[in-house]
Coordinates of C-alpha atoms in Angstrom, one line a residue:
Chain A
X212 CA 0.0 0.0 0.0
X213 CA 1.2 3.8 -1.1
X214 CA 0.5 6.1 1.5
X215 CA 0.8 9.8 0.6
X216 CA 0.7 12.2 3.7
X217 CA 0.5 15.6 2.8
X218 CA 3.6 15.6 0.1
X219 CA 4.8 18.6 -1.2
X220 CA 7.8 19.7 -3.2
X221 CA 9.0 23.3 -3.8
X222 CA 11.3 24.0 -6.6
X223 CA 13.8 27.0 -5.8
X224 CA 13.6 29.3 -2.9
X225 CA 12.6 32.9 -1.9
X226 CA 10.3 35.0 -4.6
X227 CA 11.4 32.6 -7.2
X228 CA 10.2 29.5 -5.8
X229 CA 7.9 27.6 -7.8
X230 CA 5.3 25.2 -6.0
X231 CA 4.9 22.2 -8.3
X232 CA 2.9 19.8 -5.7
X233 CA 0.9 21.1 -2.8
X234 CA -0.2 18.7 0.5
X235 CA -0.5 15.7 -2.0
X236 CA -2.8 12.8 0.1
X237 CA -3.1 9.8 -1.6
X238 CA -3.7 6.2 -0.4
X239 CA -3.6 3.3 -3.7
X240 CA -4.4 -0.1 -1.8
X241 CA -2.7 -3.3 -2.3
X242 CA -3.9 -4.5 -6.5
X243 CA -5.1 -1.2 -7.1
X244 CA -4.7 0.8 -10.0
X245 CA -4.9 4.6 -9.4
X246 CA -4.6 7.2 -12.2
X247 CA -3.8 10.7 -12.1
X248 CA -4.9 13.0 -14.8
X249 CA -4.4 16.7 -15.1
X250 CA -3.2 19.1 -17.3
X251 CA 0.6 19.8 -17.5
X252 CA 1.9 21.6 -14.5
X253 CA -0.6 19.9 -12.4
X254 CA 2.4 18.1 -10.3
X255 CA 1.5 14.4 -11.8
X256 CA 4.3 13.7 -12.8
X257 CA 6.5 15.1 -10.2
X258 CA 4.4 13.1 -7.4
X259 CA 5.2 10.3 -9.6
X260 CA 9.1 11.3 -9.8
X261 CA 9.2 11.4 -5.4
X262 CA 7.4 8.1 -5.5
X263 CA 10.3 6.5 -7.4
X264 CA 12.4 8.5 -5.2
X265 CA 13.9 10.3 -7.8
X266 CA 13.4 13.3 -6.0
X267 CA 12.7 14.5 -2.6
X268 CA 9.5 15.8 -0.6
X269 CA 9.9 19.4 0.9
X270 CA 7.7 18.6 3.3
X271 CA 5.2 15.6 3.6
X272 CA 5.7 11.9 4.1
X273 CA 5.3 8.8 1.4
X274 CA 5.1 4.8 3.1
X275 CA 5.2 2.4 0.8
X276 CA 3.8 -0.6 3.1
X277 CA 4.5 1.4 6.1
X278 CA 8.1 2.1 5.1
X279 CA 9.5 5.6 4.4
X280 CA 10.9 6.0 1.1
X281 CA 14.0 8.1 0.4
X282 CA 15.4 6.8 -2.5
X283 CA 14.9 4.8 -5.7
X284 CA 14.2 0.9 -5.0
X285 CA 13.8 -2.4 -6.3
X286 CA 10.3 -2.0 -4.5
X287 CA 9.0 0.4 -7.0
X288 CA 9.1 -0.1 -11.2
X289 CA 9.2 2.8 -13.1
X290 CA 7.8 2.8 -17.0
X291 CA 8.7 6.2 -18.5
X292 CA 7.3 8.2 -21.5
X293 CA 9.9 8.4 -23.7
X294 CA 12.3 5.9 -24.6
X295 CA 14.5 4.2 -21.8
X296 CA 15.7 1.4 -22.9
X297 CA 18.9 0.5 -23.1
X298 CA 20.0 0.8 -26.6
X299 CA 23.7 -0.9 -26.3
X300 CA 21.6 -4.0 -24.7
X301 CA 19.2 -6.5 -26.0
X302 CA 15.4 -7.1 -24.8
X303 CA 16.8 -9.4 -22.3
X304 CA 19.3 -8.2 -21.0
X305 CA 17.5 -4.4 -20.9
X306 CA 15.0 -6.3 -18.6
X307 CA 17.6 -8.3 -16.3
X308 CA 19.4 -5.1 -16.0
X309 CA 18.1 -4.6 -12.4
X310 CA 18.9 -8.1 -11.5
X311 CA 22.1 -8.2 -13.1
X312 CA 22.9 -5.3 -10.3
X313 CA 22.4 -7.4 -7.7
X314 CA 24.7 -10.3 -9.2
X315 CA 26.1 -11.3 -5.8
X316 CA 23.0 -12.1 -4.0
X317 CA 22.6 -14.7 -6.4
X318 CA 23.2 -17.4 -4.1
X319 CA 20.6 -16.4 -1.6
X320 CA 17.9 -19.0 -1.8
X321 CA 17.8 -19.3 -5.4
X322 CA 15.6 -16.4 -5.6
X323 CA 17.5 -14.5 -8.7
X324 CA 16.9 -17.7 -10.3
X325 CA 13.4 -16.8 -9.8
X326 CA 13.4 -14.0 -10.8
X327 CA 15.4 -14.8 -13.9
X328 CA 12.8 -17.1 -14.9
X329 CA 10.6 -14.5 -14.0
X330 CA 12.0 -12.3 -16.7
X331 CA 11.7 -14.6 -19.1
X332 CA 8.2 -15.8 -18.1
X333 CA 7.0 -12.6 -18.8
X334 CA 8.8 -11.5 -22.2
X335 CA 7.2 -14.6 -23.5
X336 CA 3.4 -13.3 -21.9
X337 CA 3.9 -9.9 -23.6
X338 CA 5.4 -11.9 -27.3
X339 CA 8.5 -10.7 -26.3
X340 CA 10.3 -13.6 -26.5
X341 CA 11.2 -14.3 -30.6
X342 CA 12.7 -10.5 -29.9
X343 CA 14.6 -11.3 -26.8
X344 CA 18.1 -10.6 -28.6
X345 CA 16.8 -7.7 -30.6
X346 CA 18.4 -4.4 -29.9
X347 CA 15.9 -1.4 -29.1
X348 CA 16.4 0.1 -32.6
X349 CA 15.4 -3.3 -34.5
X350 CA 11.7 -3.3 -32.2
X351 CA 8.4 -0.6 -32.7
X352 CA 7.5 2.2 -30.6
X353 CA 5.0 -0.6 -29.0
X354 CA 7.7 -3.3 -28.3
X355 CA 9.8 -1.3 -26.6
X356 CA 7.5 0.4 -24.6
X357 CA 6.1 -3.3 -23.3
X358 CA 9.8 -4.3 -22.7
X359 CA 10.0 -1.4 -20.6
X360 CA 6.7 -2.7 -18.6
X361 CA 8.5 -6.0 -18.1
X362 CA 12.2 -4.6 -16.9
X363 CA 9.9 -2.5 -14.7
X364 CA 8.2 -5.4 -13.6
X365 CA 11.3 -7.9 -13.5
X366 CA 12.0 -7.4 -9.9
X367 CA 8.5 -7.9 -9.1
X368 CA 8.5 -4.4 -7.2
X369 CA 5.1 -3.8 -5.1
X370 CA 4.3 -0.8 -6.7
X371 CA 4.5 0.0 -11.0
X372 CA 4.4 3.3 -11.5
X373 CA 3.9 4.9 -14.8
X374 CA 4.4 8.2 -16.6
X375 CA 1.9 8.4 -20.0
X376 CA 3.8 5.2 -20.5
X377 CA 1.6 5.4 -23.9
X378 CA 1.6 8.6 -24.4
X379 CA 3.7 8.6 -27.9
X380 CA 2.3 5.2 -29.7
X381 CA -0.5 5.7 -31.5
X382 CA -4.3 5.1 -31.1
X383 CA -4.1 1.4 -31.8
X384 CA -0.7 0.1 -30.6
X385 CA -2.2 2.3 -27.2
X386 CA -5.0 0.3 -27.1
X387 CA -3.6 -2.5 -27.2
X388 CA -0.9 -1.5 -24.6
X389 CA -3.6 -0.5 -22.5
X390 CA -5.5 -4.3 -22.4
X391 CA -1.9 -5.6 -22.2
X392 CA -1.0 -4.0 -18.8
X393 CA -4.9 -5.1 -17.5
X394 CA -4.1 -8.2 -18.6
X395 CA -0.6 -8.3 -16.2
X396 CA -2.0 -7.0 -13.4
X397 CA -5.1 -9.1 -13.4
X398 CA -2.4 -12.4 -13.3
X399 CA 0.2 -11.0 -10.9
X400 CA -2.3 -8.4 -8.6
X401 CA 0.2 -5.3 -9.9
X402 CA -0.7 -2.0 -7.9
X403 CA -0.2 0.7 -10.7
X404 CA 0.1 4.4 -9.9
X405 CA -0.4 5.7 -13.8
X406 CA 0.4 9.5 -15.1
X407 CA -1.7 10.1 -18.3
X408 CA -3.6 13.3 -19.4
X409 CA -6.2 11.0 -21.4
X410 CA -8.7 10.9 -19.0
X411 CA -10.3 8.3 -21.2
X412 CA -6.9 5.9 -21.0
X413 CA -7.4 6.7 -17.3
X414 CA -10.9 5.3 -16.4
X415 CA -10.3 2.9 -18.9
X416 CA -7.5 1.5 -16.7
X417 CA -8.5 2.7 -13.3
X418 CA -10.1 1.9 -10.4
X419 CA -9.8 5.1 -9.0
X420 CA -9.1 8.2 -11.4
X421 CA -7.5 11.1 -9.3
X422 CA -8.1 14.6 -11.4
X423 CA -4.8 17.0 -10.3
X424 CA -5.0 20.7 -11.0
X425 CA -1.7 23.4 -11.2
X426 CA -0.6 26.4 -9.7
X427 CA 0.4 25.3 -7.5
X428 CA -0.4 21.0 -8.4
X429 CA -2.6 19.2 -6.1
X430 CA -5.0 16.8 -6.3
X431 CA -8.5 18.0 -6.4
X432 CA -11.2 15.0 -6.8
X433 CA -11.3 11.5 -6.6
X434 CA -13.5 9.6 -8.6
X435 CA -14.1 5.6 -8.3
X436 CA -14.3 3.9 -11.7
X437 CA -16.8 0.6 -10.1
X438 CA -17.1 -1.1 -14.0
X439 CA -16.2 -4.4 -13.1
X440 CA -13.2 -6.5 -14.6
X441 CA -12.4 -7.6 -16.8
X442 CA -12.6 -4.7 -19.5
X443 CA -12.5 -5.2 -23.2
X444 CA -13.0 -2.8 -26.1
X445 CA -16.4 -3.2 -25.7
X446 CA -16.0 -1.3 -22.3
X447 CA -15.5 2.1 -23.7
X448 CA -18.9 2.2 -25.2
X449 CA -20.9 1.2 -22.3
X450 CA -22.9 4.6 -20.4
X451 CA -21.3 3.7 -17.4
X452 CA -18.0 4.4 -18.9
X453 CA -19.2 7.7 -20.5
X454 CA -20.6 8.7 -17.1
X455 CA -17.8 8.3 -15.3
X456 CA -15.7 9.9 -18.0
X457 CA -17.9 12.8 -18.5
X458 CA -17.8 13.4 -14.4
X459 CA -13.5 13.6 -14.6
X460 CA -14.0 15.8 -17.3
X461 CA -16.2 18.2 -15.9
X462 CA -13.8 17.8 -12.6
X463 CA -10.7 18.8 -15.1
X464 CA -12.8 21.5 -16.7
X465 CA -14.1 23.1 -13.6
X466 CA -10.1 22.9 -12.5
X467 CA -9.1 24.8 -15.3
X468 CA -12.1 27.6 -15.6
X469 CA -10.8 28.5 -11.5
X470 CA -7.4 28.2 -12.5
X471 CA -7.3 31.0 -15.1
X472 CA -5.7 34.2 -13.4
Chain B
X150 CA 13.8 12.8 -70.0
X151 CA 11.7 14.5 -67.1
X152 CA 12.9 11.5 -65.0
X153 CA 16.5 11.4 -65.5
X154 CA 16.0 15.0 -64.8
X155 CA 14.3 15.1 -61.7
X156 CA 17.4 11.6 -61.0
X157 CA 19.9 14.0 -61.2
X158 CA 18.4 16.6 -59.1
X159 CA 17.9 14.6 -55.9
X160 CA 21.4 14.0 -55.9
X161 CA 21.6 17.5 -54.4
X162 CA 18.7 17.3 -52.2
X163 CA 19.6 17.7 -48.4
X164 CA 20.2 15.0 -46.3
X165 CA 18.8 12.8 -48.5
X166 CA 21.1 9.5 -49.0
X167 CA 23.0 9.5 -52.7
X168 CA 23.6 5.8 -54.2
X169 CA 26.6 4.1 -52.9
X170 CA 28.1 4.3 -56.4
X171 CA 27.5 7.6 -57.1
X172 CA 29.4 8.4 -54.0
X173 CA 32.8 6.2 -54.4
X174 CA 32.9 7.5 -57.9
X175 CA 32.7 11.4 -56.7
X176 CA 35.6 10.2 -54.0
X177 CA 37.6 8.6 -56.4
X178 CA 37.1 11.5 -58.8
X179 CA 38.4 14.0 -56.2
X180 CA 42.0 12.2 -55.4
X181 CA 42.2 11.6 -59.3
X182 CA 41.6 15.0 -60.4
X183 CA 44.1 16.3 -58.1
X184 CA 46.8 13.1 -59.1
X185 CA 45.6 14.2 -63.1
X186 CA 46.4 18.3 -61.8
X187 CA 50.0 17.0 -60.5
X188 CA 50.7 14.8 -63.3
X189 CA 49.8 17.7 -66.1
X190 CA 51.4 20.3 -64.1
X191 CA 54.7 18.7 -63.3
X192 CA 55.8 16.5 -66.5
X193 CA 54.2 19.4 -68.8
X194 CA 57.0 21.8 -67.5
X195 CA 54.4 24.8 -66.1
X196 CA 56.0 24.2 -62.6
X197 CA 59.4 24.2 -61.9
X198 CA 60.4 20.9 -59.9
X199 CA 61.6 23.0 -56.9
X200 CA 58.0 24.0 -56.4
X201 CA 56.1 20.8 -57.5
X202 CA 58.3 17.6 -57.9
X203 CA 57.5 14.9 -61.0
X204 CA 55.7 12.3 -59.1
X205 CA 58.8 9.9 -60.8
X206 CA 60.9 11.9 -58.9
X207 CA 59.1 11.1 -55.9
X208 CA 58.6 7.3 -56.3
X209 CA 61.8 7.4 -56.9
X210 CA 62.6 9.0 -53.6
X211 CA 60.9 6.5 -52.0
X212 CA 62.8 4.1 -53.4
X213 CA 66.1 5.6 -52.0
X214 CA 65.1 6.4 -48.8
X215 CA 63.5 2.8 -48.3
X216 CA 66.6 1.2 -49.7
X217 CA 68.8 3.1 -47.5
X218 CA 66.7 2.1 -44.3
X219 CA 65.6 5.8 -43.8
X220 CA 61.9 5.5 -45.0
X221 CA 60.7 2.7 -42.9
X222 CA 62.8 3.7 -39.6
X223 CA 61.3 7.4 -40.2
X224 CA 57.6 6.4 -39.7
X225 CA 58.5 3.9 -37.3
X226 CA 59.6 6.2 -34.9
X227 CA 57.0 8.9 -35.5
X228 CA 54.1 6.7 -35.0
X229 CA 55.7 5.1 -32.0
X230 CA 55.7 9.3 -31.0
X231 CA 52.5 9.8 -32.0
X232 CA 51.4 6.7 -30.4
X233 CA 52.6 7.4 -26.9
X234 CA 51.7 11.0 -26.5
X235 CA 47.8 10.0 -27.7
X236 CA 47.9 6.9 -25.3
X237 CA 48.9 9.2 -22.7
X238 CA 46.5 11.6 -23.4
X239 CA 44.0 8.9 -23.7
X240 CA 44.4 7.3 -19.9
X241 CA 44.2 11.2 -18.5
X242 CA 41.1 12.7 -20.7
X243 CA 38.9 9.7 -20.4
X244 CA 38.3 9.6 -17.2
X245 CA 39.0 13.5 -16.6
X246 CA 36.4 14.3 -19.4
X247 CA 34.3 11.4 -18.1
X248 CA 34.1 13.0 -14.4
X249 CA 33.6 16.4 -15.5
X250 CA 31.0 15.8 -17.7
X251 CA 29.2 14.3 -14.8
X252 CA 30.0 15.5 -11.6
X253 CA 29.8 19.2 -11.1
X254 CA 32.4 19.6 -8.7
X255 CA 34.6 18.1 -11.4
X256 CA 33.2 20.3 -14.2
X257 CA 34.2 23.3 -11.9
X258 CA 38.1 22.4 -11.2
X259 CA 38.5 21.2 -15.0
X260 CA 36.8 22.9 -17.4
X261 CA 37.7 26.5 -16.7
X262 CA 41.4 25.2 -16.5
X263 CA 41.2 23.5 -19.4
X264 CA 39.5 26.7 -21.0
X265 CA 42.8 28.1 -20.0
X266 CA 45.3 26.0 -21.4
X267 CA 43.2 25.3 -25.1
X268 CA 44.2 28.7 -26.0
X269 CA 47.9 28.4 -25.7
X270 CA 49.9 27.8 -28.4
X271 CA 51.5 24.5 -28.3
X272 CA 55.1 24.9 -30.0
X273 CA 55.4 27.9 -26.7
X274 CA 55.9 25.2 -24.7
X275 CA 59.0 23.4 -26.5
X276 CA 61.6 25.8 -24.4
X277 CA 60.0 24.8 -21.2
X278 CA 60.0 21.0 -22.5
X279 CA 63.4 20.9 -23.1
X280 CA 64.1 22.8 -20.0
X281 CA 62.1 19.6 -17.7
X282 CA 62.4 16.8 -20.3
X283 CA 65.9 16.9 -22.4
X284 CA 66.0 16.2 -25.6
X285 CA 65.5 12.5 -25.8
X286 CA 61.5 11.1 -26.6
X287 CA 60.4 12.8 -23.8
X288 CA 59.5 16.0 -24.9
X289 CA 58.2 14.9 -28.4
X290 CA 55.8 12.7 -26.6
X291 CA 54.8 15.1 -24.3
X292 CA 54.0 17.6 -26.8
X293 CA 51.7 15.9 -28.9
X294 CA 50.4 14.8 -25.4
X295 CA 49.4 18.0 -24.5
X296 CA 48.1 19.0 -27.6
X297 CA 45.6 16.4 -28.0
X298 CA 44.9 15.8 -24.2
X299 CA 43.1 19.8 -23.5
X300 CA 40.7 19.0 -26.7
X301 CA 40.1 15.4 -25.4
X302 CA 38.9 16.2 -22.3
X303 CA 36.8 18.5 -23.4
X304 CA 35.2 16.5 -25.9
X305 CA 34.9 13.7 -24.2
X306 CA 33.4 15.7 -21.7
X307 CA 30.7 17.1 -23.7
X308 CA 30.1 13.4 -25.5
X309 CA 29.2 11.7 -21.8
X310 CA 27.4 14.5 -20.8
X311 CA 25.1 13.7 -23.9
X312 CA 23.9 10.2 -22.8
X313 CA 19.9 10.6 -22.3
X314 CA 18.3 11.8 -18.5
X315 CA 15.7 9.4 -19.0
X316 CA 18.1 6.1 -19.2
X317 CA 20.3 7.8 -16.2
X318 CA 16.8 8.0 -14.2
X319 CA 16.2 4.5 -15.6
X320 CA 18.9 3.2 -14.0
X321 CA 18.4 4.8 -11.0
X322 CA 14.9 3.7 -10.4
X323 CA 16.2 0.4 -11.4
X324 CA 18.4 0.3 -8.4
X325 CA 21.7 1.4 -9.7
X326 CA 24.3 3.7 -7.4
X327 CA 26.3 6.3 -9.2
X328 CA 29.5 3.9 -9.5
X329 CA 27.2 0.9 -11.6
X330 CA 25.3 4.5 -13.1
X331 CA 29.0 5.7 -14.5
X332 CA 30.0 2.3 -15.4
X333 CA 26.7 0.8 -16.9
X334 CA 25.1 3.8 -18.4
X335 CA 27.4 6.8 -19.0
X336 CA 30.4 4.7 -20.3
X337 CA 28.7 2.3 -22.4
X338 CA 26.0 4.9 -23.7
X339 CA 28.8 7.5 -24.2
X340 CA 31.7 4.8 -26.2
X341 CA 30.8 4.9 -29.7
X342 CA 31.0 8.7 -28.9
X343 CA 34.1 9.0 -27.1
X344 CA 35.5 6.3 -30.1
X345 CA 34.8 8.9 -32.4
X346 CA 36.5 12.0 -30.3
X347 CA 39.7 9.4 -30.0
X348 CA 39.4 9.3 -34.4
X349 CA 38.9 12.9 -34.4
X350 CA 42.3 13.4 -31.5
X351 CA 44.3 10.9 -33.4
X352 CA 44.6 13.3 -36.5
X353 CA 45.4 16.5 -34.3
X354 CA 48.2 14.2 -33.0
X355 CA 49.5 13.8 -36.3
X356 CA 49.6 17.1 -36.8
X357 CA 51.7 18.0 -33.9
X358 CA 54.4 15.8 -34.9
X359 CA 56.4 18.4 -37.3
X360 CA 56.3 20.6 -34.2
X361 CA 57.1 17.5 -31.8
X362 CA 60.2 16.9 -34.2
X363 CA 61.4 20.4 -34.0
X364 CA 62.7 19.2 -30.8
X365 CA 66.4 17.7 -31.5
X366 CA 65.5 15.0 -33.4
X367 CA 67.6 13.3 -36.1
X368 CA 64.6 11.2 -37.6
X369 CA 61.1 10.9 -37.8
X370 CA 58.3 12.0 -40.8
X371 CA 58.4 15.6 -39.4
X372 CA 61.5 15.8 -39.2
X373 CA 62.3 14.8 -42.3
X374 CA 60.2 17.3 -43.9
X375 CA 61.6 19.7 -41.8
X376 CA 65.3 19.0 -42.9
X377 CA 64.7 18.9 -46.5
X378 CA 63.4 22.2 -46.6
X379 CA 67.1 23.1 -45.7
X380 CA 68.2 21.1 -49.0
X381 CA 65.5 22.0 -51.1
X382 CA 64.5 18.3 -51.8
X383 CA 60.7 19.1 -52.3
X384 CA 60.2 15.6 -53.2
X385 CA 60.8 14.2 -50.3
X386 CA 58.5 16.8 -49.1
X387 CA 56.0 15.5 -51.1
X388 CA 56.7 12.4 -50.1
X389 CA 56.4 12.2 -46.3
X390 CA 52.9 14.6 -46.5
X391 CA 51.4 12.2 -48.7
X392 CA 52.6 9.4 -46.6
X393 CA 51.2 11.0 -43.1
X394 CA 48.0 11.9 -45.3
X395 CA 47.7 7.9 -46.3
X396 CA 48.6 7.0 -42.6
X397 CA 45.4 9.3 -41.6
X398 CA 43.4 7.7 -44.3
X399 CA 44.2 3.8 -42.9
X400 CA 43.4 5.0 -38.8
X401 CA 40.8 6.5 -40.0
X402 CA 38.7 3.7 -42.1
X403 CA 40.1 1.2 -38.9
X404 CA 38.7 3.5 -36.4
X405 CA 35.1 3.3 -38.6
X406 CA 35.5 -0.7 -38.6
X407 CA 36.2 -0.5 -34.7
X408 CA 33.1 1.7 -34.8
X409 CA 31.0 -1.1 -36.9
X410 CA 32.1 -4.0 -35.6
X411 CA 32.0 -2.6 -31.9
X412 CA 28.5 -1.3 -31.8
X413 CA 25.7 -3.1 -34.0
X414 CA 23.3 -1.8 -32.0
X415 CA 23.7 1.2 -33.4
X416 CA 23.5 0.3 -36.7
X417 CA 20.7 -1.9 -36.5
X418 CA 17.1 -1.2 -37.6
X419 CA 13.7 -2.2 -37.8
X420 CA 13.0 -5.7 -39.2
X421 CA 10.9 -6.0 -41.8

């Protein structure tokens, strides 16, 4: 379980300083899949950046399962935007990159041999696995990006979080990324924390949607997405779907009409 | 008609790839142009053999200098020169460039200094060479060392400071410290770039050399240009520059098979 205590994070100091996330409180449960959407500037993606412990609260605190988190861990997968692969490795060894760190704890159990097997267990679920000695540059935009999910998910960390993780494929391969990740955490109960600013991605995905608003970024509503699991394509069309979606954008809308100076 | 028309104008479009071909011809059509210039202008009588040797008279050269063990010895000893001063350079600026493209503190105590010394002329510091070194290798090797070392750093500097955030974030979500970060992620990310700083640093070693060899020596390619401009032998002139200039042709295409063969994963693409 994520626990977010009234986070916040200040960028410079004085006059200058900018407030990009303002007494953030968030709880995502255990096998929950929470979603923030907002417009940019809205802090989404630098909550997501202190959850990875890539940066540093000003003030505020942030448990993950009761333990304080200060900096980046095996605990907590990351799945960026933009490309971050590897590109001098291949698919398999981009994905055993975190395990390959921890080399010497081998021994221990057998568990990296676990988790090895792991690794390969899921390049073959996402089709991964003909390309598993493919470099980066020889896969699609949509290839890479579910390599990334599995490296990500390769040290079977108890939080994924992800920022627009499918933000640059296009409508179809998104799609299809989008039922790929259900499909993944609906086998291994994955909690997601997922960045998007498609609030339609987002209650596709979620069970909870989160809408964020800037200057300075905080979260403003909370809306639960209760359309039962699992979801297909079919899902999108359903009223209940439009509800929901129509009440996060009026929540985004109604942000932005107060937020003009 | 309109076809071979609008062929021949895309070979000047920008950026746009020209047939393989067309390419080796237009190379091959440079060096023979210039070999056609020399031959015309030097058996036709225009120029005076002081200024512009036959290139008979220059094979010919050759021939004597190799047969009296000159040749050979002569580029011996200047690549071993060359060598030793870029391998030096190479073990400081590596790392140097590596840490202050990286680490702030570093960036702060190197870069202005190197700022500093990139401006100086090189040959200034032959007295002062002599002065600490003698007149052996030492100095020779020290000043093509730091002629190439102040640009090295730098570059390499600015070529690991070019590896992506987002796979230095990567790694660090992924659990990486800043020693597996340096080793795993800058280094590797940054080596076909710092391979292609040490092509670029091998050349301004070679041009050094003449002034390295202005340093007491009594062989050596630079210095055997330099002492046949006392006996007016142009030819041998001739000779030696076109020999350094096929020397920097050969590093050069082995540097680009290093390059290929080192890092497919550049070169790869898309399949099918």
């Amino acid at each position: 379980m994520l626990e977010a205590v009234n986070v916040s994070r200040v960028y410079g100091t004085g006059p200058d300083a900018v407030t990009a996330l303002e007494h953030m409180r968030l709880t995502v449960r255990s096998g929950e899949i929470v979603c923030l959407v907002g417009s940019s500037g809205c802090g989404k993606s630098t909550f997501l950046s202190l959850v990875a412990g890539l940066e540093t609260p000003t003030s505020g605190r942030l448990l993950l399962d009761g333990v304080p988190l200060v900096e980046p861990g095996a605990d907590r997968g990351m799945v960026f935007q933009s490309d971050s692969l590897f590109p001098w490795l291949s698919v398999r060894d981009n994905v055993q990159f975190g395990l390959s760190l921890h080399e010497t704890r081998r021994t221990h159990g057998g568990l990296m041999g676990r988790l090895y097997a792991h690794c390969d267990e899921l390049l073959e679920q996402v089709g991964l696995w003909p390309f598993r000695d493919a470099y980066p540059a020889q896969l699609s935009g949509g290839m890479r990006q579910r390599a990334s999910i599995v490296r990500a998910l390769a040290t079977r960390p108890a939080i994924l979080l992800m920022d627009e993780p499918f933000g640059a494929l296009d409508a179809q391969t998104r799609e299809e990324m989008q039922l790929l990740l259900l499909k993944l955490c609906a086998e291994y109960g994955t909690t997601v924390l997922f960045v998007t600013h498609d609030v339609e991605e987002a209650v596709f995905l979620g069970d909870r949607v989160v809408v964020m608003r800037p200057r300075p970024g905080r979260a403003v509503a909370d809306v639960a997405v209760p359309i039962a699991r699992p979801r297909d394509r079919r899902t999108r069309l359903s009223p209940e779907f439009q509800a929901i979606r129509g009440q996060v954008l009026d929540h985004l809308y109604e942000s932005m009409s107060t937020d003009s100076p | 008609m309109e076809r071979a028309r609008l062929k021949r104008a895309s070979l000047f479009a920008l950026r746009e790839p020209i047939p393989r071909r067309v390419a080796l011809a237009v190379t091959v059509g440079v060096f023979a142009t210039l070999a056609v210039a020399w031959v015309v202008l030097s058996y036709g009588g225009f120029v005076r053999p002081l200024f512009l040797p036959t290139p008979t008279a220059v094979l010919e050269r050759a021939v004597f200098l190799y047969r009296e063990e000159i040749l050979v010895r002569d580029i011996w000893i200047s690549n071993v020169r060359v060598f030793s001063g870029f391998l030096m350079a190479m073990v400081v600026a590596i790392p140097l460039g590596m840490l202050a493209g990286n680490l702030p503190i570093f960036a702060a105590a190197v870069n202005p200094f190197m700022g500093f010394i990139r401006y100086m002329p090189v040959p200034a510091f032959i007295p002062l060479l002599v002065l600490y070194a003698g007149i052996d290798e030492a100095p020779k090797i020290l000043l093509i060392f730091i002629g190439t070392a102040v640009q090295m750093t730098i570059m390499v500097g600015d070529v690991t400071r070019r590896v992506q955030p987002e796979l230095i974030r990567a790694a660090m979500v992924l659990g990486a410290d800043s020693r597996e970060i340096f080793r795993k992620v800058i280094w590797r990310g940054s080596l076909p770039g710092i391979v292609d700083v040490m092509r670029i640093n091998l050349g301004f070693a070679w041009t050094y050399l003449v002034v390295a060899e202005l340093v007491a020596a009594s062989e050596g390619m630079g210095f055997r240009i330099l002492r046949s401009q006392r006996f007016l032998q142009t030819d041998t002139i001739f000779l030696y520059i076109l020999l350094i200039g096929l020397l920097g042709i050969l590093f050069d295409f082995a540097f680009r098979q290093l390059h290929r063969f080192a890092f497919p994963w550049i070169r790869e693409r898309v399949r099918g």
